[in-house]
PDB file of C-alpha atoms in Angstrom:
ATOM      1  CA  UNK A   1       4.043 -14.054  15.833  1.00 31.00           C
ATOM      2  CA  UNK A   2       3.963 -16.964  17.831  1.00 31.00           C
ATOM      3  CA  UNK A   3       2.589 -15.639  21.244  1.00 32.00           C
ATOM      4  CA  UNK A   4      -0.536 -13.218  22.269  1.00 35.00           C
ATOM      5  CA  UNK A   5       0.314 -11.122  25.051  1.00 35.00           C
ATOM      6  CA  UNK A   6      -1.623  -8.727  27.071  1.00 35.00           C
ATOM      7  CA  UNK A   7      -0.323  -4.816  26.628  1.00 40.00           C
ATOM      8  CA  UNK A   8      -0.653  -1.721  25.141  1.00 45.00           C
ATOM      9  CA  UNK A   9       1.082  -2.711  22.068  1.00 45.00           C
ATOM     10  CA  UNK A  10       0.007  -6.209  21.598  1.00 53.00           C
ATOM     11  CA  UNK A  11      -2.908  -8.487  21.039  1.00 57.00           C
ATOM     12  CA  UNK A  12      -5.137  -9.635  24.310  1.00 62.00           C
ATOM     13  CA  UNK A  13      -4.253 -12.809  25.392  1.00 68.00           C
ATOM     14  CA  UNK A  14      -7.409 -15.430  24.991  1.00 70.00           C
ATOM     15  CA  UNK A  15      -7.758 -18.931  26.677  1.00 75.00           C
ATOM     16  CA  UNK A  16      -9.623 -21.586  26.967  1.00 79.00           C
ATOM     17  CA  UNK A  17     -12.419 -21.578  29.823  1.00 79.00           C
ATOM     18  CA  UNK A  18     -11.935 -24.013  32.789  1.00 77.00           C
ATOM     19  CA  UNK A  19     -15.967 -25.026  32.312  1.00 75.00           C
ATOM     20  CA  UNK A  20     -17.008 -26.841  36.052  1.00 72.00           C
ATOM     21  CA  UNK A  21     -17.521 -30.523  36.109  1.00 79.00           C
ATOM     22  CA  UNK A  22     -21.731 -31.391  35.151  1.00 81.00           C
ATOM     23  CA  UNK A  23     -23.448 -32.492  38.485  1.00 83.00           C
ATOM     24  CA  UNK A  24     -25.328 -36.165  38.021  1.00 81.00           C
ATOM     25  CA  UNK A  25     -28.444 -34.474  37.860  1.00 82.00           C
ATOM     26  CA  UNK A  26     -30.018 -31.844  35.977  1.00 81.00           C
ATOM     27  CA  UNK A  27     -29.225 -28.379  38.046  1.00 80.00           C
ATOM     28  CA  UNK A  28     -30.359 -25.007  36.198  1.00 81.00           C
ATOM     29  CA  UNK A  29     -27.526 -23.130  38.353  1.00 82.00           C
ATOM     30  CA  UNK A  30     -24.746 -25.333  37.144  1.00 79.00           C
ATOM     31  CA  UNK A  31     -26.035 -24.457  33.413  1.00 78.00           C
ATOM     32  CA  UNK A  32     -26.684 -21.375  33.977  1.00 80.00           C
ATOM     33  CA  UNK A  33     -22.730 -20.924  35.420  1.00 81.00           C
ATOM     34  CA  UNK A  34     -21.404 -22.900  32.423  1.00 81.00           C
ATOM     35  CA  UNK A  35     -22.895 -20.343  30.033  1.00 84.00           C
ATOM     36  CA  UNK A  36     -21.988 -17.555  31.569  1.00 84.00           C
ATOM     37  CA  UNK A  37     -18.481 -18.536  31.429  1.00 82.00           C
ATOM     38  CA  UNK A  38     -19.264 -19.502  27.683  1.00 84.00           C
ATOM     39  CA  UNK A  39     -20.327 -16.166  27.035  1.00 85.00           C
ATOM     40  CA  UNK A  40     -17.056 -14.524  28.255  1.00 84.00           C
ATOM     41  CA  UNK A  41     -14.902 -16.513  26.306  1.00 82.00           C
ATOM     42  CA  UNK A  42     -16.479 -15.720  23.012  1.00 84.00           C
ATOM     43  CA  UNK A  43     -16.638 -12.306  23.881  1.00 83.00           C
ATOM     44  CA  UNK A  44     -13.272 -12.416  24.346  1.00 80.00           C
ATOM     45  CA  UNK A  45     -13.083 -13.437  21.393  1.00 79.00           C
ATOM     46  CA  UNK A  46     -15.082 -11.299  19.566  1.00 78.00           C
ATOM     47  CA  UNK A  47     -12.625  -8.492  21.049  1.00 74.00           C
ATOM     48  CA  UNK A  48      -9.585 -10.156  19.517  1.00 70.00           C
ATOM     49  CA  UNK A  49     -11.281 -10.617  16.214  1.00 69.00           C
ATOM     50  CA  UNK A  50     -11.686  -6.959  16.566  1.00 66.00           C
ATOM     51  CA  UNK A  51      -8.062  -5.911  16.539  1.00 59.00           C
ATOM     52  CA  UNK A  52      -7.308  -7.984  13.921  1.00 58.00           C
ATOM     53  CA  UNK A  53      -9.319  -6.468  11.581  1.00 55.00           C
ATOM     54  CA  UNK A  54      -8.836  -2.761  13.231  1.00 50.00           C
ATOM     55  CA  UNK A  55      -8.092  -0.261  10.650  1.00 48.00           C
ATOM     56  CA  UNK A  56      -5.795   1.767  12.911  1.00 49.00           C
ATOM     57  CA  UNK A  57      -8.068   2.556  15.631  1.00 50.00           C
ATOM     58  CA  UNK A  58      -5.682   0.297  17.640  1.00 50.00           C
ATOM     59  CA  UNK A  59      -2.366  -0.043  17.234  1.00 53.00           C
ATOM     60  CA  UNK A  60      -1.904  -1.889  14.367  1.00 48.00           C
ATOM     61  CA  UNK A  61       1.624  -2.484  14.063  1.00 47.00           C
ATOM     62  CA  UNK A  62       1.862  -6.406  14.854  1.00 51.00           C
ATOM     63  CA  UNK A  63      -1.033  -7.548  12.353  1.00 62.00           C
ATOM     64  CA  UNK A  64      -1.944  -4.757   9.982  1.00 71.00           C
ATOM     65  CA  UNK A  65       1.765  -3.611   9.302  1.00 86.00           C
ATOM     66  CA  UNK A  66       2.241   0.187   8.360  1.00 93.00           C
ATOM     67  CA  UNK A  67       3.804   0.481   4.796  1.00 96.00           C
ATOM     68  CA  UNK A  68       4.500   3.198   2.186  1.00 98.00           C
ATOM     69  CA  UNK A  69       6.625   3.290  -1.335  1.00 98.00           C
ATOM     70  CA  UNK A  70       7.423   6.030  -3.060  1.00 98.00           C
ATOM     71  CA  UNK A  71       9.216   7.087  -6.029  1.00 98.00           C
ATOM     72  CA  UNK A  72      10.005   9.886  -8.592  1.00 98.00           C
ATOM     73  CA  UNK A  73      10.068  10.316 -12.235  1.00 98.00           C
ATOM     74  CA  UNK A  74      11.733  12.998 -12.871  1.00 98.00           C
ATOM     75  CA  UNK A  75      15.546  13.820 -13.020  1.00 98.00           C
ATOM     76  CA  UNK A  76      17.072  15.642 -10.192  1.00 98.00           C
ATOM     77  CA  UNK A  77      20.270  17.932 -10.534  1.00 98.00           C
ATOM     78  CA  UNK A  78      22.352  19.870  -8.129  1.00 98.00           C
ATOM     79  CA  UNK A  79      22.683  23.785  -8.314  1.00 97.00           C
ATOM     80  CA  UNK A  80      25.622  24.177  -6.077  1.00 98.00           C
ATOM     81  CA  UNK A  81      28.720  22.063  -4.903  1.00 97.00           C
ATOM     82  CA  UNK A  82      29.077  20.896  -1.370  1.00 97.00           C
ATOM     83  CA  UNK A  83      25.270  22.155  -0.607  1.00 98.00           C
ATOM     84  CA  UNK A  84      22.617  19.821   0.712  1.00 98.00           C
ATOM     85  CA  UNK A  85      19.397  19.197  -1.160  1.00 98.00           C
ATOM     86  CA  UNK A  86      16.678  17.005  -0.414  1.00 98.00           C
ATOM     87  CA  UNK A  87      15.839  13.981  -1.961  1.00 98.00           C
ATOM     88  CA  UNK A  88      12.047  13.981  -3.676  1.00 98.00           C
ATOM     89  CA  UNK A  89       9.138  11.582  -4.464  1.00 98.00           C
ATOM     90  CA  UNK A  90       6.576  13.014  -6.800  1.00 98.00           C
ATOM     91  CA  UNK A  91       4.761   9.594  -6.839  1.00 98.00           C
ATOM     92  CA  UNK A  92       3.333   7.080  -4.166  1.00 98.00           C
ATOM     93  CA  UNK A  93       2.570   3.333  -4.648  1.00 98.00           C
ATOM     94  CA  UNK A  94       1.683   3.021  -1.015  1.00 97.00           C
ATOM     95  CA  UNK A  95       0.703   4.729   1.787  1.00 96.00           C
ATOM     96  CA  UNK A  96      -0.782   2.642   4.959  1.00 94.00           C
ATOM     97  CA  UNK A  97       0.134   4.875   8.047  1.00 95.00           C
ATOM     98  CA  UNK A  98       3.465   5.917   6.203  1.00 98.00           C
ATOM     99  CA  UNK A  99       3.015   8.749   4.006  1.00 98.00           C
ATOM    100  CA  UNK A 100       4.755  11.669   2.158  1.00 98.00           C
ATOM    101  CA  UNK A 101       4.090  14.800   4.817  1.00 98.00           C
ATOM    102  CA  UNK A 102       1.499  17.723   4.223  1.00 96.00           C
ATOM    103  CA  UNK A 103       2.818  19.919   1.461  1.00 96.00           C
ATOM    104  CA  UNK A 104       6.173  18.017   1.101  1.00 98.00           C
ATOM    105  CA  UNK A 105       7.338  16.008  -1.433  1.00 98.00           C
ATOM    106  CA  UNK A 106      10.345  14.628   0.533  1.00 98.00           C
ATOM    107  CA  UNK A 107       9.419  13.992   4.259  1.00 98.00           C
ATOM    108  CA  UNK A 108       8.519  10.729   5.053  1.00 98.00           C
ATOM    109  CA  UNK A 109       6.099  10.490   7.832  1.00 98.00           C
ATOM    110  CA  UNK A 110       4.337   8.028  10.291  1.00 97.00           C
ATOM    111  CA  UNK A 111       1.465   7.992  11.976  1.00 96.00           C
ATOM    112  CA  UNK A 112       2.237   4.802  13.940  1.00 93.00           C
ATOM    113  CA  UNK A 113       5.616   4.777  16.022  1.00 94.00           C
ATOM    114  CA  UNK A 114       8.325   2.397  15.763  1.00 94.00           C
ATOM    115  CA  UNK A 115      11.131   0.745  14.099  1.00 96.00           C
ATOM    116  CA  UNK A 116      11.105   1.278  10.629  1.00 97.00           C
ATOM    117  CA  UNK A 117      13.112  -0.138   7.668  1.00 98.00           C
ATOM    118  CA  UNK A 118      13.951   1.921   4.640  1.00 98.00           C
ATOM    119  CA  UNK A 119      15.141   0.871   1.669  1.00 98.00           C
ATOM    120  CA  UNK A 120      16.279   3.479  -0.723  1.00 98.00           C
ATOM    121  CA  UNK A 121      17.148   2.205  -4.483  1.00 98.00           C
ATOM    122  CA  UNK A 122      18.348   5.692  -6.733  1.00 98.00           C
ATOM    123  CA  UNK A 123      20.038   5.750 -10.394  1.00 97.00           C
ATOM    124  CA  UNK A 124      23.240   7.993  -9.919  1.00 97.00           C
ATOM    125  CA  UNK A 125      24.694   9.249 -13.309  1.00 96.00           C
ATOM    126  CA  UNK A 126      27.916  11.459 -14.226  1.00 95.00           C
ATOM    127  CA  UNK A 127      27.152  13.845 -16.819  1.00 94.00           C
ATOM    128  CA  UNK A 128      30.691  15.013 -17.580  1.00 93.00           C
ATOM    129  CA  UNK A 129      33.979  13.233 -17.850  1.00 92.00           C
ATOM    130  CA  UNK A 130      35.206  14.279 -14.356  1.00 92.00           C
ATOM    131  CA  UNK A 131      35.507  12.680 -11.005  1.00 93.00           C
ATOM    132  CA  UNK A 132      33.188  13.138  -8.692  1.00 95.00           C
ATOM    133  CA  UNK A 133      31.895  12.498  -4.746  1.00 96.00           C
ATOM    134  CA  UNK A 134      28.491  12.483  -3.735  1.00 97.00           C
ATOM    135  CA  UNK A 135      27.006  12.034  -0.631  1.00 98.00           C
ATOM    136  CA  UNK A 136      23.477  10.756   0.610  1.00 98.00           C
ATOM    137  CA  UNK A 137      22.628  11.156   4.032  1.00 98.00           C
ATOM    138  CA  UNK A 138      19.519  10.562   6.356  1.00 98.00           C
ATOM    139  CA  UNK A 139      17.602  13.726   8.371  1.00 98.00           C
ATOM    140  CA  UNK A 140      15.345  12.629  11.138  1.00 98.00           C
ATOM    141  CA  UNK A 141      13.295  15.753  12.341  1.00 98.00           C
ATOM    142  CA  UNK A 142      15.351  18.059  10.127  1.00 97.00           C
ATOM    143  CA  UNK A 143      18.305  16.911  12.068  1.00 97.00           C
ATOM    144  CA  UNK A 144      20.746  15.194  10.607  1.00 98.00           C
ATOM    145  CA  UNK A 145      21.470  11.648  11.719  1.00 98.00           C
ATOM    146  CA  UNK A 146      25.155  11.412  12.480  1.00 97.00           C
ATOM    147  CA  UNK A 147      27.602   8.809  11.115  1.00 97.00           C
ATOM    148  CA  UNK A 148      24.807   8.037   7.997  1.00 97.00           C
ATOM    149  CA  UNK A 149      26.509   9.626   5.310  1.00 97.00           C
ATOM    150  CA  UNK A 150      27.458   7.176   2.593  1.00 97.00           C
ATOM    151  CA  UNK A 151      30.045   8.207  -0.351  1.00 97.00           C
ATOM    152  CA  UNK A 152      29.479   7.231  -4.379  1.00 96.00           C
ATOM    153  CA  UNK A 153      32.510   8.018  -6.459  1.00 95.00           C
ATOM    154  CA  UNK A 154      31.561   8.792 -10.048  1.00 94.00           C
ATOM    155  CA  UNK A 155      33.916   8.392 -12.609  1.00 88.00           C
ATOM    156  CA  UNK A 156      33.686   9.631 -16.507  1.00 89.00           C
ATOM    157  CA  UNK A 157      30.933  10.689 -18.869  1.00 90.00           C
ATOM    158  CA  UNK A 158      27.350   9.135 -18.763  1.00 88.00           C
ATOM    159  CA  UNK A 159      29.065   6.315 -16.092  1.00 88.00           C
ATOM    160  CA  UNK A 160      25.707   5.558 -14.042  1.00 90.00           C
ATOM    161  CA  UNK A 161      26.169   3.995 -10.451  1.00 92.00           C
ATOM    162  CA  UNK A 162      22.984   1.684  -8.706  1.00 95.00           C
ATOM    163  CA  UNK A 163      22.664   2.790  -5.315  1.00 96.00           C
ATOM    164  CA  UNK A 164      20.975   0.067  -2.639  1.00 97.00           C
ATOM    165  CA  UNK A 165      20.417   1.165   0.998  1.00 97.00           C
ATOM    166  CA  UNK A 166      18.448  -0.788   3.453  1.00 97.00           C
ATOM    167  CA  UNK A 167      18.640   0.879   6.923  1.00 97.00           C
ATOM    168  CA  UNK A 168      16.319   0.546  10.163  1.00 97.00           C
ATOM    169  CA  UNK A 169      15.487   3.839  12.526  1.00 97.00           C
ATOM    170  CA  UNK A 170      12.944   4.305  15.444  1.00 97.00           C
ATOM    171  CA  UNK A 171      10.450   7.076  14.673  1.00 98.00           C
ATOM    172  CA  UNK A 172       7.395   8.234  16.976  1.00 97.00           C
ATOM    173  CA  UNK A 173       3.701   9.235  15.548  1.00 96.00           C
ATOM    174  CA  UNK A 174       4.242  12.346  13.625  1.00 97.00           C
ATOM    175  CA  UNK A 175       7.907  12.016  12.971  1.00 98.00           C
ATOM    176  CA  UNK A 176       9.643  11.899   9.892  1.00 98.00           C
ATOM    177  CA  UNK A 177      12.816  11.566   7.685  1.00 98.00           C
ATOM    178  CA  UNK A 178      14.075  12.965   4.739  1.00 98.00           C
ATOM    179  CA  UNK A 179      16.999  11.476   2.884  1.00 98.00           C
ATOM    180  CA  UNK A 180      19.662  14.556   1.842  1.00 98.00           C
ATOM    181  CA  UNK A 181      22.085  14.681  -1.134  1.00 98.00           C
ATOM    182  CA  UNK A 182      25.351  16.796  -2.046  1.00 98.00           C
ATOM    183  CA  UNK A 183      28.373  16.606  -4.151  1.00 98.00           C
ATOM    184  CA  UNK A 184      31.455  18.360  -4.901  1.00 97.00           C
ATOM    185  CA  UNK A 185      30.535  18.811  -8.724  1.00 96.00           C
ATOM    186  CA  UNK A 186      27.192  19.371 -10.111  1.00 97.00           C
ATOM    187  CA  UNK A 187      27.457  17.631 -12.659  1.00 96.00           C
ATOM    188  CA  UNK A 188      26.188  14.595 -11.278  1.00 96.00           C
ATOM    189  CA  UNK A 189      21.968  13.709 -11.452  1.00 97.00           C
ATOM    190  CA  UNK A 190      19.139  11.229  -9.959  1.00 98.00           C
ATOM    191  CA  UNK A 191      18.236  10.448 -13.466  1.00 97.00           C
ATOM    192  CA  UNK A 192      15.296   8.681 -14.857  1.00 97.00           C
ATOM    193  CA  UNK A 193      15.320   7.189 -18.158  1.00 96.00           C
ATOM    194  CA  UNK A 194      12.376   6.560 -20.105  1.00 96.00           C
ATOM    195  CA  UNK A 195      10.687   3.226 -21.107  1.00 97.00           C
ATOM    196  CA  UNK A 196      12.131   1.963 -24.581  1.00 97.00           C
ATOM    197  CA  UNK A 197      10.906  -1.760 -25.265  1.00 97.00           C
ATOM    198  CA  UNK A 198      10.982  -4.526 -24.137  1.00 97.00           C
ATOM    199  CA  UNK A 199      12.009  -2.224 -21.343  1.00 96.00           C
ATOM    200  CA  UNK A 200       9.719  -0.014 -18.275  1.00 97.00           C
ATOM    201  CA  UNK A 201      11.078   3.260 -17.352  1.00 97.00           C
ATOM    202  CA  UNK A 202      13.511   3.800 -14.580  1.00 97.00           C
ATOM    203  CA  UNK A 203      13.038   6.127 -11.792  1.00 98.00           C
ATOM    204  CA  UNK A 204      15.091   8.128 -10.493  1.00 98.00           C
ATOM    205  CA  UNK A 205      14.507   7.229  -6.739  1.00 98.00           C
ATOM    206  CA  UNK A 206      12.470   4.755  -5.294  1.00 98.00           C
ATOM    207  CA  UNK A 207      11.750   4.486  -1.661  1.00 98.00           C
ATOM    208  CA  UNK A 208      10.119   1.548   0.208  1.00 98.00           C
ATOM    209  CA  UNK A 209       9.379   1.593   3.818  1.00 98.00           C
ATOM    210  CA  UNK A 210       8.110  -1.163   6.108  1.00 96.00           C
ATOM    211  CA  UNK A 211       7.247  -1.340  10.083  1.00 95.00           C
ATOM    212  CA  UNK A 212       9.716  -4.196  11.536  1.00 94.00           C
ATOM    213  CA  UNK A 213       8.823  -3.712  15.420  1.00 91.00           C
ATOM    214  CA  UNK A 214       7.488  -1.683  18.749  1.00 90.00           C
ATOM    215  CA  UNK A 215       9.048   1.317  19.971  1.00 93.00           C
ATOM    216  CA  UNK A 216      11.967   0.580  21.946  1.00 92.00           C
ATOM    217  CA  UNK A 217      11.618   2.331  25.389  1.00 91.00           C
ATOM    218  CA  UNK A 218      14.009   3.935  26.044  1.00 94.00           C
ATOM    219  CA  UNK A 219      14.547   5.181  22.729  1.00 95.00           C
ATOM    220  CA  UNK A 220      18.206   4.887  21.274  1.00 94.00           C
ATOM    221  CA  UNK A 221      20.039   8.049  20.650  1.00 94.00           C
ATOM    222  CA  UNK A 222      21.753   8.552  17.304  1.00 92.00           C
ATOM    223  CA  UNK A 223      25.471   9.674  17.278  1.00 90.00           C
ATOM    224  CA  UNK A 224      25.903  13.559  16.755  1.00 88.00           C
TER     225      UNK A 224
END
């Protein structure tokens, strides 16, 4: 950051005292004036010391950046064609102010609003020789975000597609998304493979999120 402003969201502006010019000769009110003004300043700073180290007391999206990664290591299959299920983490890595929601193990919540960037790595596989569609799309609030689908085309037995997805979405305190997935064959998993050496396991979805800036006011709204 490379300016301290005054606000709600941001870090109190300090600055250097104007201290009054010394009179020739010794005066206790002129010393007692220049500490006074001494004593403000550091208490200012004191104060901005404060939010820097604030553990989410205050906002503490410009210094102490909300954070979360999740992932899951188990497969995950589809039980019917052209139905949406949601994607699941059974694991977390890291949770500061981002975190899977009570009792869910797919809705991604926040407990400090803003923009938020989401990167979404998953191991797509084909298990039979036929072609295939799927679809993975982003929920915000259980409602669907329009326009976010994106399409993988499988092709042939055991072919296994990388998926990479990087997007950024505004979310208030409390709010949450959950990424959705469908296809028009069920024969397609998230799969996980197991560690063989030299090689670690794979999982089958991995989910990273990271706080990129303030709440824009007024608040975008997504296409139907």
């Amino acid at each position: 950051m490379s300016y301290i402003i005054t606000s709600e969201f941001e870090l109190n502006k300090v600055a250097a005292p104007n201290l009054p010019l010394p009179p020739e000769q010794y005066n206790r009110q002129y010393f007692d004036q220049m500490l006074n003004v001494l004593r403000l300043y550091f208490n200012r700073l004191d104060a901005l010391t404060g939010q820097l180290q604030t553990d989410g007391s205050i906002d503490p999206g410009l210094i102490n950046n909300p954070n979360g990664l999740f992932f899951s290591t188990v497969d995950q299959t589809l039980v019917a064609v052209d139905t949406a299920y949601p994607i699941t983490f059974n694991q977390t890595y890291l949770n500061n102010n981002v975190a899977l929601q009570s009792g869910s193990t797919s809705k991604i919540e926040v407990s400090v609003g803003g923009v938020y960037n989401f990167q979404l790595s998953a191991q797509l596989k084909s298990t039979n020789s036929s072609g295939k569609d799927v679809q993975i799309w982003i929920k915000r609030n259980n409602i669907t975000i329009g326009y976010s689908s994106r399409i993988y085309t499988l092709e042939g037995a055991d072919n296994s597609f990388a998926i990479a997805w990087s997007f950024d979405i505004d979310l208030a305190v409390g709010e949450y998304i959950e990424m959705q997935w469908g296809a028009d064959d069920t024969n397609a998993i998230l799969e996980t493979t197991a560690a063989v050496s030299p090689y670690p396991a794979a999982a089958s979805v991995v989910m990273a999120v990271n706080y990129v800036a303030r709440l824009p006011d007024p608040r975008p709204t997504p296409p139907p």
